[in-house]
Coordinates of C-alpha atoms in Angstrom, one line a residue:
M23 CA -17.1 19.3 -3.7
N24 CA -19.7 19.1 -6.4
V25 CA -23.3 19.2 -5.1
I26 CA -26.2 18.2 -7.4
T27 CA -29.8 18.3 -6.3
I28 CA -31.9 15.6 -8.0
N29 CA -35.5 16.5 -8.6
T30 CA -36.0 15.2 -12.1
D31 CA -34.8 12.5 -14.5
E32 CA -32.6 15.1 -16.2
D33 CA -30.9 15.9 -12.9
Y34 CA -30.2 12.2 -12.4
Q35 CA -28.7 11.9 -15.9
R36 CA -26.4 14.8 -15.1
V37 CA -25.0 12.7 -12.2
V38 CA -24.6 9.6 -14.4
D39 CA -22.9 11.6 -17.1
S40 CA -20.5 13.2 -14.6
I41 CA -19.4 9.9 -13.1
C42 CA -19.6 7.6 -16.1
S43 CA -18.6 9.8 -19.0
P44 CA -17.5 7.7 -22.0
V45 CA -15.0 10.4 -22.9
D46 CA -13.5 10.2 -19.4
S47 CA -13.3 6.4 -19.6
S48 CA -11.5 6.6 -22.9
D49 CA -9.1 9.2 -21.6
A50 CA -8.5 7.1 -18.5
E51 CA -7.6 4.0 -20.6
R52 CA -5.2 6.0 -22.7
I53 CA -3.5 7.6 -19.7
L54 CA -3.2 4.1 -18.0
Q55 CA -1.5 2.7 -21.1
E56 CA 1.0 5.6 -21.1
K57 CA 1.7 5.0 -17.4
I58 CA 2.3 1.3 -18.0
E59 CA 4.9 2.1 -20.7
I60 CA 6.7 4.6 -18.4
T61 CA 6.6 1.9 -15.6
K62 CA 8.2 -0.7 -18.0
G63 CA 11.1 1.6 -18.6
I64 CA 11.6 2.2 -14.8
V65 CA 11.4 -1.5 -14.0
E66 CA 13.9 -2.4 -16.7
A67 CA 16.3 0.3 -15.7
V68 CA 16.4 -0.9 -12.1
R69 CA 16.8 -4.5 -13.2
A70 CA 19.7 -3.5 -15.4
R71 CA 21.4 -0.8 -13.4
G72 CA 20.4 -1.4 -9.8
D73 CA 21.3 1.3 -7.2
E74 CA 22.4 3.7 -10.0
A75 CA 18.9 3.8 -11.4
L76 CA 17.4 4.1 -7.9
V77 CA 19.5 7.2 -7.2
E78 CA 18.4 8.7 -10.5
F79 CA 14.7 8.0 -10.0
S80 CA 14.7 9.2 -6.4
E81 CA 15.9 12.6 -7.5
K82 CA 13.6 12.7 -10.5
F83 CA 10.4 11.6 -8.9
D84 CA 10.8 12.4 -5.2
G85 CA 13.1 15.4 -5.5
V86 CA 15.6 13.9 -3.0
A87 CA 19.3 13.5 -3.8
L88 CA 20.4 10.2 -2.2
T89 CA 23.5 8.1 -2.5
A90 CA 23.1 4.3 -2.3
D91 CA 24.5 4.2 1.2
Q92 CA 21.6 6.6 2.3
F93 CA 18.8 4.4 1.1
E94 CA 18.5 2.4 4.3
V95 CA 17.0 4.0 7.4
S96 CA 19.2 3.3 10.4
Q97 CA 17.9 1.9 13.6
A98 CA 19.0 5.1 15.3
E99 CA 16.8 7.1 13.0
I100 CA 13.9 4.8 13.6
D101 CA 14.3 5.1 17.4
A102 CA 14.7 8.9 17.2
A103 CA 11.5 9.1 15.1
F104 CA 9.6 6.9 17.6
D105 CA 10.6 9.3 20.4
T106 CA 9.1 12.3 18.5
V107 CA 5.7 10.8 18.0
D108 CA 2.8 11.8 20.3
P109 CA 2.6 9.2 23.1
A110 CA -1.2 9.1 22.5
L111 CA -0.7 8.1 18.9
I112 CA 1.9 5.5 19.9
A113 CA -0.7 4.0 22.3
S114 CA -3.3 3.9 19.6
L115 CA -0.8 2.2 17.2
K116 CA 0.1 -0.4 19.7
K117 CA -3.6 -1.1 20.4
A118 CA -4.2 -1.5 16.6
H119 CA -1.1 -3.7 16.4
A120 CA -2.5 -6.0 19.1
N121 CA -5.9 -6.2 17.5
I122 CA -4.6 -7.0 14.0
Q123 CA -2.2 -9.6 15.5
Y124 CA -5.0 -11.3 17.4
Y125 CA -7.3 -11.4 14.3
H126 CA -4.7 -12.9 12.0
G127 CA -3.6 -15.3 14.7
K128 CA -7.1 -16.8 14.4
N129 CA -6.5 -17.3 10.7
L130 CA -3.1 -19.0 11.0
R131 CA -3.1 -22.5 9.3
Q132 CA -1.2 -25.3 11.0
S133 CA 0.7 -28.2 9.5
W134 CA -0.7 -31.7 10.2
E135 CA 0.0 -35.3 9.5
E136 CA -1.9 -38.5 9.9
T137 CA -1.1 -42.2 9.4
L138 CA -4.0 -44.2 8.0
D139 CA -4.9 -47.8 8.9
D140 CA -3.1 -49.1 5.8
G141 CA 0.1 -47.4 6.9
S142 CA 0.0 -44.6 4.3
T143 CA 0.6 -41.1 5.5
I144 CA -1.4 -38.0 4.6
G145 CA -0.9 -34.4 5.7
Q146 CA -0.3 -30.8 4.9
R147 CA 2.9 -28.8 5.6
V148 CA 2.5 -25.0 6.0
T149 CA 5.8 -23.3 5.6
P150 CA 6.2 -19.5 5.8
I151 CA 8.2 -17.8 3.0
E152 CA 11.6 -16.5 3.8
S153 CA 11.2 -12.9 2.9
A154 CA 8.5 -10.3 2.0
G155 CA 8.7 -6.7 0.9
V156 CA 6.1 -4.2 2.2
Y157 CA 5.3 -1.1 0.2
V158 CA 4.0 1.8 2.3
P159 CA 2.8 4.9 0.3
G160 CA 4.0 8.4 1.0
G161 CA 4.3 11.7 -0.7
K162 CA 1.0 13.5 -0.3
A163 CA 0.1 11.7 2.9
F164 CA 1.4 9.1 5.4
Y165 CA -0.2 5.8 6.3
P166 CA 0.8 4.1 9.5
S167 CA -2.2 1.7 9.0
S168 CA -0.5 0.3 5.8
V169 CA 2.5 -0.6 7.9
L170 CA 0.5 -2.5 10.4
M171 CA -1.9 -4.2 7.9
N172 CA 1.0 -5.5 5.8
I173 CA 3.7 -6.3 8.3
V174 CA 1.7 -7.9 11.2
P175 CA 0.1 -10.7 9.1
A176 CA 3.6 -11.6 7.7
K177 CA 5.0 -11.6 11.3
V178 CA 2.1 -13.8 12.5
A179 CA 2.7 -16.2 9.5
G180 CA 6.4 -16.5 10.5
V181 CA 8.0 -14.7 7.6
A182 CA 11.7 -14.6 8.5
T183 CA 12.7 -11.2 7.0
I184 CA 10.4 -8.3 6.2
I185 CA 11.7 -5.4 4.2
M186 CA 9.7 -2.1 4.2
V187 CA 10.1 0.5 1.5
S188 CA 8.5 4.0 1.5
P189 CA 9.2 7.1 -0.5
P190 CA 11.2 9.9 1.1
S191 CA 8.8 12.7 1.7
Y192 CA 9.6 14.3 5.0
N193 CA 12.8 16.3 5.0
G194 CA 14.4 13.6 2.9
T195 CA 13.3 10.7 5.1
I196 CA 10.1 8.9 6.0
H197 CA 7.4 10.4 8.2
P198 CA 8.2 9.8 11.9
A199 CA 4.8 8.2 12.5
V200 CA 5.5 5.6 9.7
L201 CA 8.9 4.8 11.1
A202 CA 7.5 4.5 14.6
T203 CA 4.9 2.1 13.3
A204 CA 7.6 0.1 11.5
K205 CA 9.3 -0.3 14.9
I206 CA 6.1 -1.4 16.6
A207 CA 5.2 -3.9 13.8
G208 CA 8.8 -5.3 13.6
A209 CA 10.1 -4.4 10.2
D210 CA 13.6 -5.9 9.9
R211 CA 14.9 -3.3 7.5
V212 CA 13.5 0.0 6.2
F213 CA 14.5 1.8 2.9
R214 CA 13.5 5.3 1.8
I215 CA 12.7 4.3 -1.7
G216 CA 9.3 4.6 -3.4
G217 CA 7.4 4.3 -6.6
A218 CA 7.7 1.7 -9.3
Q219 CA 11.5 1.8 -8.8
A220 CA 11.0 0.4 -5.2
I221 CA 8.9 -2.5 -6.5
A222 CA 11.5 -3.3 -9.1
A223 CA 14.2 -3.2 -6.5
L224 CA 12.3 -5.6 -4.2
A225 CA 11.6 -8.0 -7.1
Y226 CA 15.0 -8.1 -8.6
G227 CA 17.3 -7.0 -5.8
T228 CA 20.0 -4.4 -6.1
E229 CA 23.4 -3.9 -4.6
T230 CA 21.8 -2.4 -1.5
I231 CA 18.2 -3.7 -1.4
P232 CA 17.7 -7.5 -1.0
Q233 CA 15.4 -9.4 -3.3
V234 CA 12.2 -10.7 -1.7
L235 CA 9.8 -13.6 -2.5
K236 CA 6.6 -11.6 -2.2
I237 CA 5.6 -7.9 -2.3
T238 CA 2.5 -6.5 -0.6
G239 CA 1.1 -3.1 0.0
P240 CA -1.0 -0.4 -1.8
G241 CA 0.3 2.4 -4.1
N242 CA -0.4 4.6 -7.0
T243 CA -0.9 3.6 -10.6
F244 CA 2.8 3.3 -11.2
V245 CA 3.3 1.1 -8.2
T246 CA 0.3 -1.1 -9.2
A247 CA 1.7 -1.4 -12.8
A248 CA 5.1 -2.3 -11.5
K249 CA 3.7 -5.1 -9.3
S250 CA 1.8 -6.4 -12.4
L251 CA 5.1 -6.4 -14.4
V252 CA 7.2 -8.3 -11.8
R253 CA 4.6 -10.8 -10.6
S254 CA 6.0 -13.5 -12.9
I255 CA 9.2 -13.6 -10.9
C256 CA 8.0 -12.4 -7.5
D257 CA 4.6 -13.1 -5.9
I258 CA 2.4 -10.1 -5.1
D259 CA -0.8 -9.6 -3.0
T260 CA -3.0 -8.1 -5.6
E261 CA -3.3 -5.4 -8.3
A262 CA -5.3 -2.9 -6.3
G263 CA -7.6 -0.6 -8.3
P264 CA -9.0 2.8 -7.5
S265 CA -10.5 3.2 -4.0
E266 CA -14.0 4.6 -4.2
V267 CA -17.0 4.8 -1.9
T268 CA -20.7 5.7 -2.2
V269 CA -22.6 6.5 1.0
I270 CA -26.4 6.5 1.1
A271 CA -27.7 8.5 4.0
D272 CA -31.2 9.2 5.3
T273 CA -32.1 11.8 7.9
S274 CA -31.0 9.5 10.8
A275 CA -27.4 9.2 9.6
N276 CA -24.6 10.8 11.7
P277 CA -22.9 13.5 9.6
R278 CA -19.6 12.9 11.4
Y279 CA -19.6 9.2 10.4
I280 CA -20.5 10.1 6.8
A281 CA -17.6 12.6 6.6
G282 CA -15.3 10.1 8.1
E283 CA -16.3 7.4 5.6
M284 CA -15.7 9.8 2.7
M285 CA -12.5 11.2 4.0
A286 CA -11.1 7.7 4.5
Q287 CA -11.5 7.1 0.7
A288 CA -10.6 10.6 -0.5
E289 CA -7.2 10.5 1.2
H290 CA -6.1 7.5 -1.0
D291 CA -5.8 9.5 -4.2
V292 CA -6.3 13.1 -5.4
L293 CA -8.4 11.6 -8.2
A294 CA -10.6 9.5 -5.9
T295 CA -14.4 10.2 -6.1
P296 CA -16.3 9.6 -2.9
V297 CA -20.0 10.0 -3.5
L298 CA -22.7 10.8 -1.0
I299 CA -26.4 10.3 -1.9
A300 CA -28.3 12.1 0.8
L301 CA -32.0 12.3 1.3
S302 CA -31.8 15.7 3.0
R303 CA -29.4 18.6 2.6

């Protein structure tokens, strides 16, 4: 944590320089372009070689030696993971699931049709897509919330098949809390594949992983770049950028709430920069 006390214009300029350095911006752009080129190679390899490339990249990037028949997480594994999670957390996840389901149910659009006096018919037909792929980040942390926020709206919309992918980061598998949440949310199939290679697998399909019509979910720079590269043949939600927050707090602010707001952003990326502007130490 870097603490800067602002008493003068010079102090303020130090803050501006530390956050908005032109040198840093230039370096960031160069690094981004390098990552995009790396991602192109990964996506093309998965498109051309399918499961063989996934095996290669899982060992290279995740440090896990998997064969193609080990990609999918079995229902028995999901059930076993569910049983190991603290019942209090399960209760919280179920409550969150119900809240998200209720909210998105209010947004659900319905088909309608009307015949006018002249005999012509007008209307709108809302048809859910057949399949969706949900990417759930892993590695440095685990995110049950990403499971709920992506699967529940798709379920409410009536998507027939939901495929979840997440990098193997917990003893060669996915964190138990994430698997338990996938069970609560209703994922149809779960695969322990992550990174840009998982996005490519969902977009093009492999011998093991089915092709989907839309991909949603957050991820790192490589995941975002991969979504950008495949969006011409597979719909995506968005190209999410860095997650940052600035909190402005006076003496009446609750320090616990401030810490919670900043931690919620800091957990997204080791390079994230949560900023607190406080009027008192």
